[in-house]
mmCIF file of C-alpha atoms and ligand atoms in Angstrom:
data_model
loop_
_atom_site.group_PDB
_atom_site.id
_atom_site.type_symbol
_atom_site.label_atom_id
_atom_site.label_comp_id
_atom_site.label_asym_id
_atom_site.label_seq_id
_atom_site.Cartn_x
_atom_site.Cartn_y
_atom_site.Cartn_z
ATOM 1 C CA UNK A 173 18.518 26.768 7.973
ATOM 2 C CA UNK A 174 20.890 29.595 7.269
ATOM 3 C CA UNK A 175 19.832 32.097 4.223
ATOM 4 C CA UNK A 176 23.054 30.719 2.237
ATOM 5 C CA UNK A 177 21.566 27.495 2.271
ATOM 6 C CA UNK A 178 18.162 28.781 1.586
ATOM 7 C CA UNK A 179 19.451 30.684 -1.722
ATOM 8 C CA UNK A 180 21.836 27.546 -2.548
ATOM 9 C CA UNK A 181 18.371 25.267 -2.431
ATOM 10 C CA UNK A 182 16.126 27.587 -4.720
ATOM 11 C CA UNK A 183 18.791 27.905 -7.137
ATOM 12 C CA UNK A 184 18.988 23.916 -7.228
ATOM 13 C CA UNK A 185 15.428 24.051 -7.932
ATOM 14 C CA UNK A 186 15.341 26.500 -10.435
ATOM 15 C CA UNK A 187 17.925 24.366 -12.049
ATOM 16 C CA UNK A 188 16.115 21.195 -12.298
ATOM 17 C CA UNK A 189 12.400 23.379 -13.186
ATOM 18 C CA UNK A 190 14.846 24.601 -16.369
ATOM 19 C CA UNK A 191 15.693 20.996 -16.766
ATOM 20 C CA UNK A 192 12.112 19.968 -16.577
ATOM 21 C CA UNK A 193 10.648 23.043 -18.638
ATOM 22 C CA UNK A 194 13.408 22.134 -21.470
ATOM 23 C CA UNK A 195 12.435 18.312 -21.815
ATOM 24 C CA UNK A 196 15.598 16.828 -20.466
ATOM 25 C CA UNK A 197 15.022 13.474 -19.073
ATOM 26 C CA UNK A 198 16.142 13.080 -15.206
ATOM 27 C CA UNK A 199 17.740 10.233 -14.272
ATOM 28 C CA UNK A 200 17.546 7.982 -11.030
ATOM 29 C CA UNK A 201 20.410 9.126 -9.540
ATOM 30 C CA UNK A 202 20.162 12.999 -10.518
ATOM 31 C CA UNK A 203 19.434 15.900 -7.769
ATOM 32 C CA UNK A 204 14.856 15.859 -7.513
ATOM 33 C CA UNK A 205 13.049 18.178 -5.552
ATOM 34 C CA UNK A 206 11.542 15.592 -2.665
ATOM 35 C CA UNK A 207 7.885 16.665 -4.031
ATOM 36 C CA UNK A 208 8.964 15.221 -7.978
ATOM 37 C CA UNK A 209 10.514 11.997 -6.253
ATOM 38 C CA UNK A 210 7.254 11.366 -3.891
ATOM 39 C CA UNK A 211 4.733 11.917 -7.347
ATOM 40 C CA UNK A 212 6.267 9.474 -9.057
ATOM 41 C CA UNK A 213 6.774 7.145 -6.157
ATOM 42 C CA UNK A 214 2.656 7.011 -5.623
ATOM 43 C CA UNK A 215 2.540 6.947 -9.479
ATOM 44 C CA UNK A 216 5.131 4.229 -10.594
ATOM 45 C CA UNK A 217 3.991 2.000 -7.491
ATOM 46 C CA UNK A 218 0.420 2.251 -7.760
ATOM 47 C CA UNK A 219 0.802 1.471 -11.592
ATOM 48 C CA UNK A 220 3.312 -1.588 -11.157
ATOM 49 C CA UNK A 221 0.768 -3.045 -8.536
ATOM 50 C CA UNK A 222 -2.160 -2.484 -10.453
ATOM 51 C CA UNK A 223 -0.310 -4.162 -13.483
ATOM 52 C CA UNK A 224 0.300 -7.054 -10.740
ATOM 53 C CA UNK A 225 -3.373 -7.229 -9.119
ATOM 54 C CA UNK A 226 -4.924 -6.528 -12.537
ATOM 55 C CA UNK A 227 -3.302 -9.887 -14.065
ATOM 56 C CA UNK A 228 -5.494 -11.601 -11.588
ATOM 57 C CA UNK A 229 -9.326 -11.132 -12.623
ATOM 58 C CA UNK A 230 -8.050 -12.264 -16.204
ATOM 59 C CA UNK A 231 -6.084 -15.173 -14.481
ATOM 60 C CA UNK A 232 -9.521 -16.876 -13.364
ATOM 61 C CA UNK A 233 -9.899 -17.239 -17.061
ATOM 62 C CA UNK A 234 -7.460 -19.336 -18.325
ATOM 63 C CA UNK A 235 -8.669 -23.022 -17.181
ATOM 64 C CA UNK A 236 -11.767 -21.698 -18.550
ATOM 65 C CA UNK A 237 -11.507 -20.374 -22.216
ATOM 66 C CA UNK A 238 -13.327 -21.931 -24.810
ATOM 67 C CA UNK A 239 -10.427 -22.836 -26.876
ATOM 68 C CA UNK A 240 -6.657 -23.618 -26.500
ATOM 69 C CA UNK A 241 -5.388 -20.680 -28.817
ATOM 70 C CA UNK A 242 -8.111 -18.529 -25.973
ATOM 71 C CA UNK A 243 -6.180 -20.341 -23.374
ATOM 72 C CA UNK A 244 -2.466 -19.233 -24.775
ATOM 73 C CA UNK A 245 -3.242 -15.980 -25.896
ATOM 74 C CA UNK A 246 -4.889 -15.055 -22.590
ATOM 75 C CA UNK A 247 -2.279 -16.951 -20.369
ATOM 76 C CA UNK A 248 0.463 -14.723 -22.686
ATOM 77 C CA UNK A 249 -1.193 -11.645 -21.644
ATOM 78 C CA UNK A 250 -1.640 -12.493 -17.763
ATOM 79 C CA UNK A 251 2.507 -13.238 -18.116
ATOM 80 C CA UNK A 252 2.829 -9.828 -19.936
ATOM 81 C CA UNK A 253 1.220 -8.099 -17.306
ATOM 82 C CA UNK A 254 3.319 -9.509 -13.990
ATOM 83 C CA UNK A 255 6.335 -8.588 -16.100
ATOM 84 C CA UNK A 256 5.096 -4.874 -16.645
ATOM 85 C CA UNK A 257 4.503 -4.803 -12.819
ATOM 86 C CA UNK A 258 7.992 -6.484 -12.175
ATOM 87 C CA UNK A 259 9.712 -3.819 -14.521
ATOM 88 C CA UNK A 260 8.018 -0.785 -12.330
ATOM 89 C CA UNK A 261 8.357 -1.987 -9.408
ATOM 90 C CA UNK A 262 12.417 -1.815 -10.358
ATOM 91 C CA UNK A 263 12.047 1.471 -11.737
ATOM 92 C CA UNK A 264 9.700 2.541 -8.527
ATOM 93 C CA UNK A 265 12.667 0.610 -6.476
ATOM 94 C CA UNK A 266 15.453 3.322 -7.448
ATOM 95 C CA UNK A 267 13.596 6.259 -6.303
ATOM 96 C CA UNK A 268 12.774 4.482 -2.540
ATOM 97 C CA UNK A 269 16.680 4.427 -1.929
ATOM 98 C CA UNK A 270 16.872 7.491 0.441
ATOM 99 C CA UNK A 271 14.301 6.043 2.352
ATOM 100 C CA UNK A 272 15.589 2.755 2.656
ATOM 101 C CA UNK A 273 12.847 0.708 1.392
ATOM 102 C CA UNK A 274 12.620 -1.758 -1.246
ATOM 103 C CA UNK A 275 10.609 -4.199 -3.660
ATOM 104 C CA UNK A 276 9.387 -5.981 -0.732
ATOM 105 C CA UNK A 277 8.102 -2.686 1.044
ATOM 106 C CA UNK A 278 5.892 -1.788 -1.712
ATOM 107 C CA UNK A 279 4.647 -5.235 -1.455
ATOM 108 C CA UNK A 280 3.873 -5.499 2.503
ATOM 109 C CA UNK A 281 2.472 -1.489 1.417
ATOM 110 C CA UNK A 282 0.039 -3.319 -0.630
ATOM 111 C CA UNK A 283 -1.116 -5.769 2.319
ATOM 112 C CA UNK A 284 -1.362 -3.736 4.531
ATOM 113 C CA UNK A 285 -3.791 -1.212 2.794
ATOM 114 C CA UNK A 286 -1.184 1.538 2.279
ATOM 115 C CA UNK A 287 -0.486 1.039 -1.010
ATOM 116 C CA UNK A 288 -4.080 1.196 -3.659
ATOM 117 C CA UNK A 289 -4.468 -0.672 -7.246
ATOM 118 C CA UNK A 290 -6.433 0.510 -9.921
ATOM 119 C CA UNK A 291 -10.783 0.545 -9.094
ATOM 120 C CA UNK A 292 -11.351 -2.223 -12.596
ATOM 121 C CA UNK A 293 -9.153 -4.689 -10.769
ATOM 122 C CA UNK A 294 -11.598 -4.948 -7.546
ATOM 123 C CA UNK A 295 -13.951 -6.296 -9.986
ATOM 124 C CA UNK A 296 -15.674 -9.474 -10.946
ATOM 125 C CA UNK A 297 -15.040 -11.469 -13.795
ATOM 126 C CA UNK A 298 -18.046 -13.596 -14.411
ATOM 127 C CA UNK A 299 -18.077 -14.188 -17.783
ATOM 128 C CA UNK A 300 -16.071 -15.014 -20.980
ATOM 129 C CA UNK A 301 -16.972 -11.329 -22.109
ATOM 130 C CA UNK A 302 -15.663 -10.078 -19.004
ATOM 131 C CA UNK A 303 -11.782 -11.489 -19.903
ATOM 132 C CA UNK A 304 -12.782 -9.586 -23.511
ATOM 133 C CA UNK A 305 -13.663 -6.485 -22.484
ATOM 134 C CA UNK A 306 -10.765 -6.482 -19.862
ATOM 135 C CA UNK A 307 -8.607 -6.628 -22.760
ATOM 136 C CA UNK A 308 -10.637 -4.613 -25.208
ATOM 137 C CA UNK A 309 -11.717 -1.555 -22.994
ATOM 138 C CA UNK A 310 -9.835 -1.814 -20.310
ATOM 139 C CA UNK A 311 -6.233 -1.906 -21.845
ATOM 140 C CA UNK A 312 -7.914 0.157 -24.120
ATOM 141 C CA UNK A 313 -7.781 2.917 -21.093
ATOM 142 C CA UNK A 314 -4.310 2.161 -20.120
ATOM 143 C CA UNK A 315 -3.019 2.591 -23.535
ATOM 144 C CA UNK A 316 -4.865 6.342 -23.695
ATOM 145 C CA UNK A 317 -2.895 7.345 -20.255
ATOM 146 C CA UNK A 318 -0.013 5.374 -20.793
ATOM 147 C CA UNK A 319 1.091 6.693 -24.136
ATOM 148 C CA UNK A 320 0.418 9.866 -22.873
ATOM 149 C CA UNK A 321 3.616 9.281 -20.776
ATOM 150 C CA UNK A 322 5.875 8.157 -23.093
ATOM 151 C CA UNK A 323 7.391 11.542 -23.189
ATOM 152 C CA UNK A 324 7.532 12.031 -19.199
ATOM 153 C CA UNK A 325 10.622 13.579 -17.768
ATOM 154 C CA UNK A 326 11.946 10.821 -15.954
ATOM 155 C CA UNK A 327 13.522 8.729 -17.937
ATOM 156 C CA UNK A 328 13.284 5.542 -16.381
ATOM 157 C CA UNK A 329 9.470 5.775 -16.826
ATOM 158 C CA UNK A 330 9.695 6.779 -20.201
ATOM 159 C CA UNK A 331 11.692 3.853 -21.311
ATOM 160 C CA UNK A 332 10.032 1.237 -19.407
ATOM 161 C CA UNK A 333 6.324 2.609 -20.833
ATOM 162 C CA UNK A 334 8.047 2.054 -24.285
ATOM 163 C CA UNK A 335 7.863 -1.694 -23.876
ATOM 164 C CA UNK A 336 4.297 -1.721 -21.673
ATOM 165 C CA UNK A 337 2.311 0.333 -24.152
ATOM 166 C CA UNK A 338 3.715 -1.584 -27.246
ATOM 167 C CA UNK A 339 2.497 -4.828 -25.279
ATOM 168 C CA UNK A 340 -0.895 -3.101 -24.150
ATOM 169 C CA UNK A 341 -1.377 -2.857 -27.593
ATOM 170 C CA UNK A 342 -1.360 -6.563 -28.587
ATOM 171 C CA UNK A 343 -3.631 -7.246 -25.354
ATOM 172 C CA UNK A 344 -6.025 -4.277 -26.903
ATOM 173 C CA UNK A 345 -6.011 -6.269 -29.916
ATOM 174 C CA UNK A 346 -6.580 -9.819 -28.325
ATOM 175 C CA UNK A 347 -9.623 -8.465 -26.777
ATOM 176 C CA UNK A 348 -11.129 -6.776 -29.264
ATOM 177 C CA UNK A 349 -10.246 -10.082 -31.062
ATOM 178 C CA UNK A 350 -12.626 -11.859 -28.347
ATOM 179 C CA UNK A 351 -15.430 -9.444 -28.308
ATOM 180 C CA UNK A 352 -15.773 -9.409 -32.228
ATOM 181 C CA UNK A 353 -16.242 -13.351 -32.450
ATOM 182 C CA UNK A 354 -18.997 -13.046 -29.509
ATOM 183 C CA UNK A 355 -20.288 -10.192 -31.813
ATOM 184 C CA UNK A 356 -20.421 -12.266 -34.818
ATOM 185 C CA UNK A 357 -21.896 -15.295 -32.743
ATOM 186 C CA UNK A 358 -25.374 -16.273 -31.048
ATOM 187 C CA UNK A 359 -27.985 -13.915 -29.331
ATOM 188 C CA UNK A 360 -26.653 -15.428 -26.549
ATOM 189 C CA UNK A 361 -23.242 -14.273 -26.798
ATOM 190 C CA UNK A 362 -24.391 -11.206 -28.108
ATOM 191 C CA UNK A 363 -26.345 -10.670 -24.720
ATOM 192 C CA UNK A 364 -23.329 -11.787 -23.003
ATOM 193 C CA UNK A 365 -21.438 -8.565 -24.275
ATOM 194 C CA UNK A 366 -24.185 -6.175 -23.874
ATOM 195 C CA UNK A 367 -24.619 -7.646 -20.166
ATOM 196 C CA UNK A 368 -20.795 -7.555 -19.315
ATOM 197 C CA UNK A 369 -20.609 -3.632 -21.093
ATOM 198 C CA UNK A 370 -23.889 -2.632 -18.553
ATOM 199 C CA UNK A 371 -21.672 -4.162 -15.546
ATOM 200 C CA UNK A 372 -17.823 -2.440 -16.850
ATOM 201 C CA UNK A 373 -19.272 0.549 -17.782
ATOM 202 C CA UNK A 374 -19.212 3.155 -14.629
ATOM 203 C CA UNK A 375 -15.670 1.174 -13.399
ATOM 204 C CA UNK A 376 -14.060 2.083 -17.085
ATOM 205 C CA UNK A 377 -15.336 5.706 -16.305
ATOM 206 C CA UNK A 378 -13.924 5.325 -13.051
ATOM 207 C CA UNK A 379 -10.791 4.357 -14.310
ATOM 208 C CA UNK A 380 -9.550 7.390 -15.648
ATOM 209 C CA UNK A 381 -9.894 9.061 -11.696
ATOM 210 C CA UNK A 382 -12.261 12.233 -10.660
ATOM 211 C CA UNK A 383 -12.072 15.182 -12.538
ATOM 212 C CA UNK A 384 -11.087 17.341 -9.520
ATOM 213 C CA UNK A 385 -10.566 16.704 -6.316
ATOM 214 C CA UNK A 386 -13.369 17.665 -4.719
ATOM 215 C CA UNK A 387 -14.309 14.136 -5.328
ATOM 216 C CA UNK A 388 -11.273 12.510 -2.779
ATOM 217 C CA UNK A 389 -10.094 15.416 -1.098
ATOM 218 C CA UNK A 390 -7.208 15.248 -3.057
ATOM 219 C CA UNK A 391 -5.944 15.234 -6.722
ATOM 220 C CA UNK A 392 -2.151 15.018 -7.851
ATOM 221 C CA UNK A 393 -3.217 15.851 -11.469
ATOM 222 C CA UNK A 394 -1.415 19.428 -11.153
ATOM 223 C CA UNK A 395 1.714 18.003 -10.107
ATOM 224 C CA UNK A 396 2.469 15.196 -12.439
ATOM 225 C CA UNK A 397 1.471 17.940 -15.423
ATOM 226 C CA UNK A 398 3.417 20.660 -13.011
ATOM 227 C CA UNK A 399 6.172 18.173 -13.651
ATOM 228 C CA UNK A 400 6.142 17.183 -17.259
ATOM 229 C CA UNK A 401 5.220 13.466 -16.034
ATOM 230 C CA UNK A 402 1.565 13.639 -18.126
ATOM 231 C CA UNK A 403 0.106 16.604 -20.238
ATOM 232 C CA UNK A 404 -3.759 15.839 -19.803
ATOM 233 C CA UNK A 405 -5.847 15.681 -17.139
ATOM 234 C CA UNK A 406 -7.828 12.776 -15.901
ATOM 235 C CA UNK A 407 -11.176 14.386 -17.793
ATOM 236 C CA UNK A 408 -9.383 14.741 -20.654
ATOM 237 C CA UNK A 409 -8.488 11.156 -20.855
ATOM 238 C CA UNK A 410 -12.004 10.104 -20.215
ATOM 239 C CA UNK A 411 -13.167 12.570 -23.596
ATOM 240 C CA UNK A 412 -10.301 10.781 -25.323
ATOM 241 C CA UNK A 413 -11.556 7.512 -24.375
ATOM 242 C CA UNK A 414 -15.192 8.014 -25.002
ATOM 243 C CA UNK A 415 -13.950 9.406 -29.082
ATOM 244 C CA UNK A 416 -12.317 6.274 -30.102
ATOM 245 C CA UNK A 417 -14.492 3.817 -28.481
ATOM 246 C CA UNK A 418 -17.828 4.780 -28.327
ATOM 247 C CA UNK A 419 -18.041 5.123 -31.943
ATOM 248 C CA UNK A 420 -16.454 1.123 -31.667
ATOM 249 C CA UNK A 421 -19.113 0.132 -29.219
ATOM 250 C CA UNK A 422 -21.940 0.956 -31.393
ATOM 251 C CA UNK A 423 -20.774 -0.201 -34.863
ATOM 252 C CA UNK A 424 -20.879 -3.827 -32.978
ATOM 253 C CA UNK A 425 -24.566 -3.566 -32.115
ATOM 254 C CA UNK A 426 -24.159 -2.772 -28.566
ATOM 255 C CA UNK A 427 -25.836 0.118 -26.362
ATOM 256 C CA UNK A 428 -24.012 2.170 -24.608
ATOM 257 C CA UNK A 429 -25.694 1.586 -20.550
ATOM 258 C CA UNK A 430 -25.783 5.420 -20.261
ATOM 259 C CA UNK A 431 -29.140 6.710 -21.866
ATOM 260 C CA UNK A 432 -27.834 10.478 -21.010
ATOM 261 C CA UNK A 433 -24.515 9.986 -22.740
ATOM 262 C CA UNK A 434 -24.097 12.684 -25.690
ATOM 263 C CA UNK A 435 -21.984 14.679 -27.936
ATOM 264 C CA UNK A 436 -21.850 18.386 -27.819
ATOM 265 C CA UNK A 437 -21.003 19.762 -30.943
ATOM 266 C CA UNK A 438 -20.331 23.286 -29.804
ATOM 267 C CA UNK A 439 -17.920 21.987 -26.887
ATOM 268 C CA UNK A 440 -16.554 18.928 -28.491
ATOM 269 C CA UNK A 441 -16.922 17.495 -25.304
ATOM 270 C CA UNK A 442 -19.383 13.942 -24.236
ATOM 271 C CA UNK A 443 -21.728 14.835 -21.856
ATOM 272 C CA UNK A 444 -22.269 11.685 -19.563
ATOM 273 C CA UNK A 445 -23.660 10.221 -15.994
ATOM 274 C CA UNK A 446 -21.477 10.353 -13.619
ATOM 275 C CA UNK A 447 -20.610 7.405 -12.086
ATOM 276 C CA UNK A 448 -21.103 6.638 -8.345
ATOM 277 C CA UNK A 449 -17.910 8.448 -6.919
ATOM 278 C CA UNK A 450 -18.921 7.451 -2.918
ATOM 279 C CA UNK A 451 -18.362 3.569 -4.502
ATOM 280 C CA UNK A 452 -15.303 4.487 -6.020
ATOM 281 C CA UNK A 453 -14.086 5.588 -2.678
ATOM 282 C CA UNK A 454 -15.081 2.499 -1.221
ATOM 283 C CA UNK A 455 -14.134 0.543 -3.878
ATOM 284 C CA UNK A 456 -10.285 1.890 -4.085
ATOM 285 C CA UNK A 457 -10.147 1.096 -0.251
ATOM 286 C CA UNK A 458 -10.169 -2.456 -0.562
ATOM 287 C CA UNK A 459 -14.077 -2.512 -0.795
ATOM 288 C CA UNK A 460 -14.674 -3.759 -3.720
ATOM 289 C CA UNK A 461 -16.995 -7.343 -4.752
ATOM 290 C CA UNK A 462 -13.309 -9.118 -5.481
ATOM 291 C CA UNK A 463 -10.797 -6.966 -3.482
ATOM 292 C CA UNK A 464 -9.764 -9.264 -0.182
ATOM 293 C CA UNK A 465 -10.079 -12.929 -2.488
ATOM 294 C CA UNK A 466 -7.530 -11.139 -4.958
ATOM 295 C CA UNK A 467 -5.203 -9.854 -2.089
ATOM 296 C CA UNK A 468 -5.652 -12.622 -0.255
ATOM 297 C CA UNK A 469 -4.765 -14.938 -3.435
ATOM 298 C CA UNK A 470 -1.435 -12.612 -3.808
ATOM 299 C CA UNK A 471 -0.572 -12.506 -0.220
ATOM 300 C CA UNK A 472 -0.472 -16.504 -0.005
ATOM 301 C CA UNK A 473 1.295 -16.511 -3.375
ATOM 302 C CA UNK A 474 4.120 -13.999 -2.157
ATOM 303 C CA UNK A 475 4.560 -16.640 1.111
ATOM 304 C CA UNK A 476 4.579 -19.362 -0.951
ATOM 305 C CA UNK A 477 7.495 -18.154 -3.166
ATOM 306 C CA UNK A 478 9.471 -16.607 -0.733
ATOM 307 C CA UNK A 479 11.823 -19.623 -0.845
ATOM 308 C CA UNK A 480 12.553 -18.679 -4.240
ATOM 309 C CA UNK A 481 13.727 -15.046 -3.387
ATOM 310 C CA UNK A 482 15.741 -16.616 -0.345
ATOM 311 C CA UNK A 483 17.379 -18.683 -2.647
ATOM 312 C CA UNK A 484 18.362 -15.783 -5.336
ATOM 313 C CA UNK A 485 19.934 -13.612 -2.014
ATOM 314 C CA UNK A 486 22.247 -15.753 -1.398
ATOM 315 C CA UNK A 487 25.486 -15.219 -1.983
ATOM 316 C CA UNK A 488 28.037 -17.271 -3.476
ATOM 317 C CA UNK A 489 31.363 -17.283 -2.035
HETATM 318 C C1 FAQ B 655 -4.727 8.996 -14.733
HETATM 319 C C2 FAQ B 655 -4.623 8.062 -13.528
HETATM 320 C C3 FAQ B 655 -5.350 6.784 -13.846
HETATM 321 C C4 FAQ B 655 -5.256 8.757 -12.295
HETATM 322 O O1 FAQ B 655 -4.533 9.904 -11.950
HETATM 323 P P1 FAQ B 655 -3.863 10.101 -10.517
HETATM 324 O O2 FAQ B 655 -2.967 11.299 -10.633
HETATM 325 O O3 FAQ B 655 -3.266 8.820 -10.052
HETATM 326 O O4 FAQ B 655 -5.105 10.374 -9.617
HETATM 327 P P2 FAQ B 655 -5.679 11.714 -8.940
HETATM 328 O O5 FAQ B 655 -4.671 12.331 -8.029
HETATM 329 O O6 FAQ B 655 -6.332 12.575 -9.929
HETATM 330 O O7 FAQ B 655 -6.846 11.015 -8.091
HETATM 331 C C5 FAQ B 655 -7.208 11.278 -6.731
HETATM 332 C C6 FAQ B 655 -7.110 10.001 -5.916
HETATM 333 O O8 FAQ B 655 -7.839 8.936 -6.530
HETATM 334 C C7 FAQ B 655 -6.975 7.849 -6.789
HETATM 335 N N1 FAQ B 655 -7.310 7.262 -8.081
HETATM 336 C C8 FAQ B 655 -7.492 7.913 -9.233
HETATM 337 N N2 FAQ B 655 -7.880 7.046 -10.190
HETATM 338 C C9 FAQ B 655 -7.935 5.820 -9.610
HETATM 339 C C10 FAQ B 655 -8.291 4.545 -10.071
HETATM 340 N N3 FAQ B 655 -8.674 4.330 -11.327
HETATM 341 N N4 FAQ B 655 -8.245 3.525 -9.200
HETATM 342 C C11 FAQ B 655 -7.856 3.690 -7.927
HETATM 343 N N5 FAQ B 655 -7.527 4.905 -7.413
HETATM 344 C C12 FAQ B 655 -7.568 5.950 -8.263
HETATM 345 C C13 FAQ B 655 -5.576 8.438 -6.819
HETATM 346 O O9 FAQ B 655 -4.603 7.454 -6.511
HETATM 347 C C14 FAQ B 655 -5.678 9.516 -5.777
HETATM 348 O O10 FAQ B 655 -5.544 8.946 -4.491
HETATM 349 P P3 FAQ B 655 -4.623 9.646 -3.344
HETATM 350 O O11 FAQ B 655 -5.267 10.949 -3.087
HETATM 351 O O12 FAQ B 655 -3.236 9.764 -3.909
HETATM 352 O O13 FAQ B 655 -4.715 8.688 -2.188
HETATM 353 C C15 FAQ B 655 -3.139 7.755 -13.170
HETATM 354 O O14 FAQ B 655 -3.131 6.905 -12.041
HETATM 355 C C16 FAQ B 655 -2.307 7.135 -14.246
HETATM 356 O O15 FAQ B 655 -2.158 7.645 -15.340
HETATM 357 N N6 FAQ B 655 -1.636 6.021 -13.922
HETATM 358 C C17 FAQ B 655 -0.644 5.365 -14.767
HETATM 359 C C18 FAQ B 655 -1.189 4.233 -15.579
HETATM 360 C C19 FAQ B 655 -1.848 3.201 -14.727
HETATM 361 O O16 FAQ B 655 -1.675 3.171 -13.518
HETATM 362 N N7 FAQ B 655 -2.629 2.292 -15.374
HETATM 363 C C20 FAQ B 655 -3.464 1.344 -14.695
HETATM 364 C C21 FAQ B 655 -2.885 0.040 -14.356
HETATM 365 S S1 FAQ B 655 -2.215 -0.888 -15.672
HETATM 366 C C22 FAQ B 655 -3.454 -1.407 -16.696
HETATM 367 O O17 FAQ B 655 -4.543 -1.013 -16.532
HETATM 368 C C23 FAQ B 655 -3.044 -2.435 -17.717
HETATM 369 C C24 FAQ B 655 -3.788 -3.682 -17.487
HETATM 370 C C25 FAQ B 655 -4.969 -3.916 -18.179
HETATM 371 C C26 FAQ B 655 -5.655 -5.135 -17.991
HETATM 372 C C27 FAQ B 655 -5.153 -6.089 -17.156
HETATM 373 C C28 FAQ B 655 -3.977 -5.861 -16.454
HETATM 374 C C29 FAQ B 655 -3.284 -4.643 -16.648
#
C-alpha cells in the first residue's frame, strides 16, 4: 500500500470516529471501518439467534400451562420472540454483503458450532416457574442491556431495538404476572419459585458475560463502548440488574440462593459469588443440560420448512 493511500484511509477513519464521537447514526450502506462492521456482526447475530433458540425452552410450555389465557399469553410471547430474531437477522443480513453471505449462513453458522446463543437458553425448563422466571428475570436482563442500546450508532440496530425492548417489556410483565400468582398461591407453588430461583440464579449472573476477559480469553466490551454501540460494561449491567430486582425478589418471600450476596454502602456496588465461569465456558459451547435437543429441534425444523423458502425464491415471470 502506497503512503497516499495510507493517509487517504486514516483520514476516512477519522471521519467516521467524528461521526461516531458526534452521535450520528451510520447507516447500512455508509463507509465502516472493517473492525465496527465485524462487532456488530458477532453482536446483531448472536442476539437474533439467541432471540430464536431462546423462544424454545419457553416453547415446551405451551401444551402445558395451567390455563388457556397461560397458554395464549405464553404462545404470544414465543411468536414475539422468533420475530425479534427474524428482524436481526435482516438487520445482521445487510452488514454480511461484502462477504457474500446471507440469512441462511448465519443459520448453517449456528449448526455447525460457529455461531453461540445466549448461556440461559442451554437451560432446562422443568417447571411452570421456570416459563415465569424466563419471562420475569430473564427478559428482565435483556431489557437492562437492550435499552442500553437504544441509542447505538448504527441505526439499523437502534430502530429495530425500539420495537424488541417495547415487546420485552410486556414479556417482563407476563412473567412477573406468573410468578406473583405462584407467590400468592400454595407452599407448594411457593417452593416451586424458590426451587426454580436456586436453579436460574448463577445462569442470570451469567447472562450479563464476564467482567473481563481474563475469564474467555477475550472480551469485546471495549469495542462496542469504543464504538458508541453500548455505554456500560457487562459488570455494570449485572449491578444494574441486581438494584431493581433483588429488592423484587425479596418483597415476594423468596431467598436470594447466594448467602454471600451484599450491599456495600461505601461502593454502591453488590458484592456476590461468582458463578462457575469454567461451566459457562462449557455451557456457551454447546455443553449445556438442553443445548443439542434444542439445536437439534431447530435444525429439523429449518429442513422441514425449507419448502417454504423454496417456494418464496421463486420468481414469477
Ligand atoms: C452484554 C452481552 C450480554 C455480553 O457482552 P459481549 O460483548 O457479547 O461479550 P464479551 O465480549 O464481554 O464476552 C466474552 C465472550 O463471552 C461470550 N458471552 C458473553 N456473555 C454471554 C452469554 N450470556 N452467553 C453466551 N456467550 C456469552 C461473548 O460472546 C464472548 O465470546 P467471543 O469471545 O466473542 O467468542 C451482549 O452480548 C449483549 O448486550 N447482547 C445484546 C442483547 C442480547 O443478546 N440479549 C440476549 C438474547 S435476547 C433475550 O434474552 C430475550 C429473550 C428472553 C427470553 C426468551 C427469549 C428471548
Amino acid at each position: 500500500m502506497t503512503n497516499l493511500q495510507n493517509a487517504a484511509e486514516e483520514e476516512q477513519l477519522a471521519h467516521f470516529m467524528q461521526r461516531i464521537e458526534r452521535g450520528d447514526k451510520i447507516e447500512a450502506d455508509d463507509w465502516m471501518p472493517e473492525e465496527y462492521r465485524l462487532t456488530l456482526i458477532r453482536l446483531i447475530s448472536m442476539h437474533g439467534i439467541s432471540e430464536i433458540m431462546g423462544a424454545l425452552p419457553e416453547k415446551e410450555w405451551v401444551p402445558k400451562a395451567p390455563s388457556l389465557n397461560r397458554k395464549l399469553g405464553i404462545m404470544a410471547k414465543v411468536q414475539d420472540e422468533m420475530g425479534h430474531g427474524q428482524l436481526l437477522l435482516r438487520v445482521t443480513e445487510d452488514l454480511l454483503v461484502p462477504y457474500g453471505k446471507n440469512r441462511g449462513d448465519i443459520m448453517q453458522d449456528l449448526f455447525n458450532g460457529d455461531l453461540k446463543f445466549h448461556n440461559v437458553f442451554h437451560m432446562e425448563t422443568k417447571t411452570w416457574a421456570d416459563a415465569g422466571i424466563i419471562g420475569w428475570l430473564v427478559d428482565g436482563a435483556a431489557i437492562i442491556t437492550q435499552t442500553n442500546m437504544l441509542g447505538a450508532s448504527y441505526g439499523p440496530y437502534a430502530r429495530a431495538l425500539q420495537r424488541i425492548c417495547a415487546e420485552e417489556v410486556f414479556h417482563a410483565q407476563h412473567g412477573e404476572s406468573i410468578i406473583m400468582a405462584l407467590a400468592e398461591g400454595t407452599d407448594e407453588q411457593k417452593a416451586m419459585i424458590q426451587e426454580s430461583l436456586n436453579r436460574w440464579w448463577e445462569a442470570l449472573l451469567m447472562f450479563f458475560g464476564p467482567a473481563s476477559k481474563e475469564t474467555t480469553g477475550s472480551s469485546k466490551q471495549d469495542l462496542t463502548i469504543k464504538y458508541k454501540i453500548r455505554t456500560k460494561t457487562n459488570e455494570e449491567f449485572r449491578q444494574l440488574f441486581f438494584d431493581k430486582y433483588i429488592p423484587r425478589i425479596l418483597s415476594l418471600g423468596l431467598t436470594i440462593p447466594d448467602p454471600t450476596i451484599r450491599f456495600d454502602e461505601e461502593s454502591k456496588l453488590w458484592s456476590y459469588k461468582q458463578p462457575d465461569w469454567n461451566e459457562f465456558k462449557k455451557i456457551i459451547k454447546n455443553g449445556g443440560p438442553r443445548s443439542h435437543a434444542r439445536l437439534n429441534l431447530r435444525r429439523s425444523s429449518y429442513e422441514n420448512n425449507a419448502w417454504v423458502r423454496d417456494a418464496l425464491s421463486v420468481k414469477v415471470t
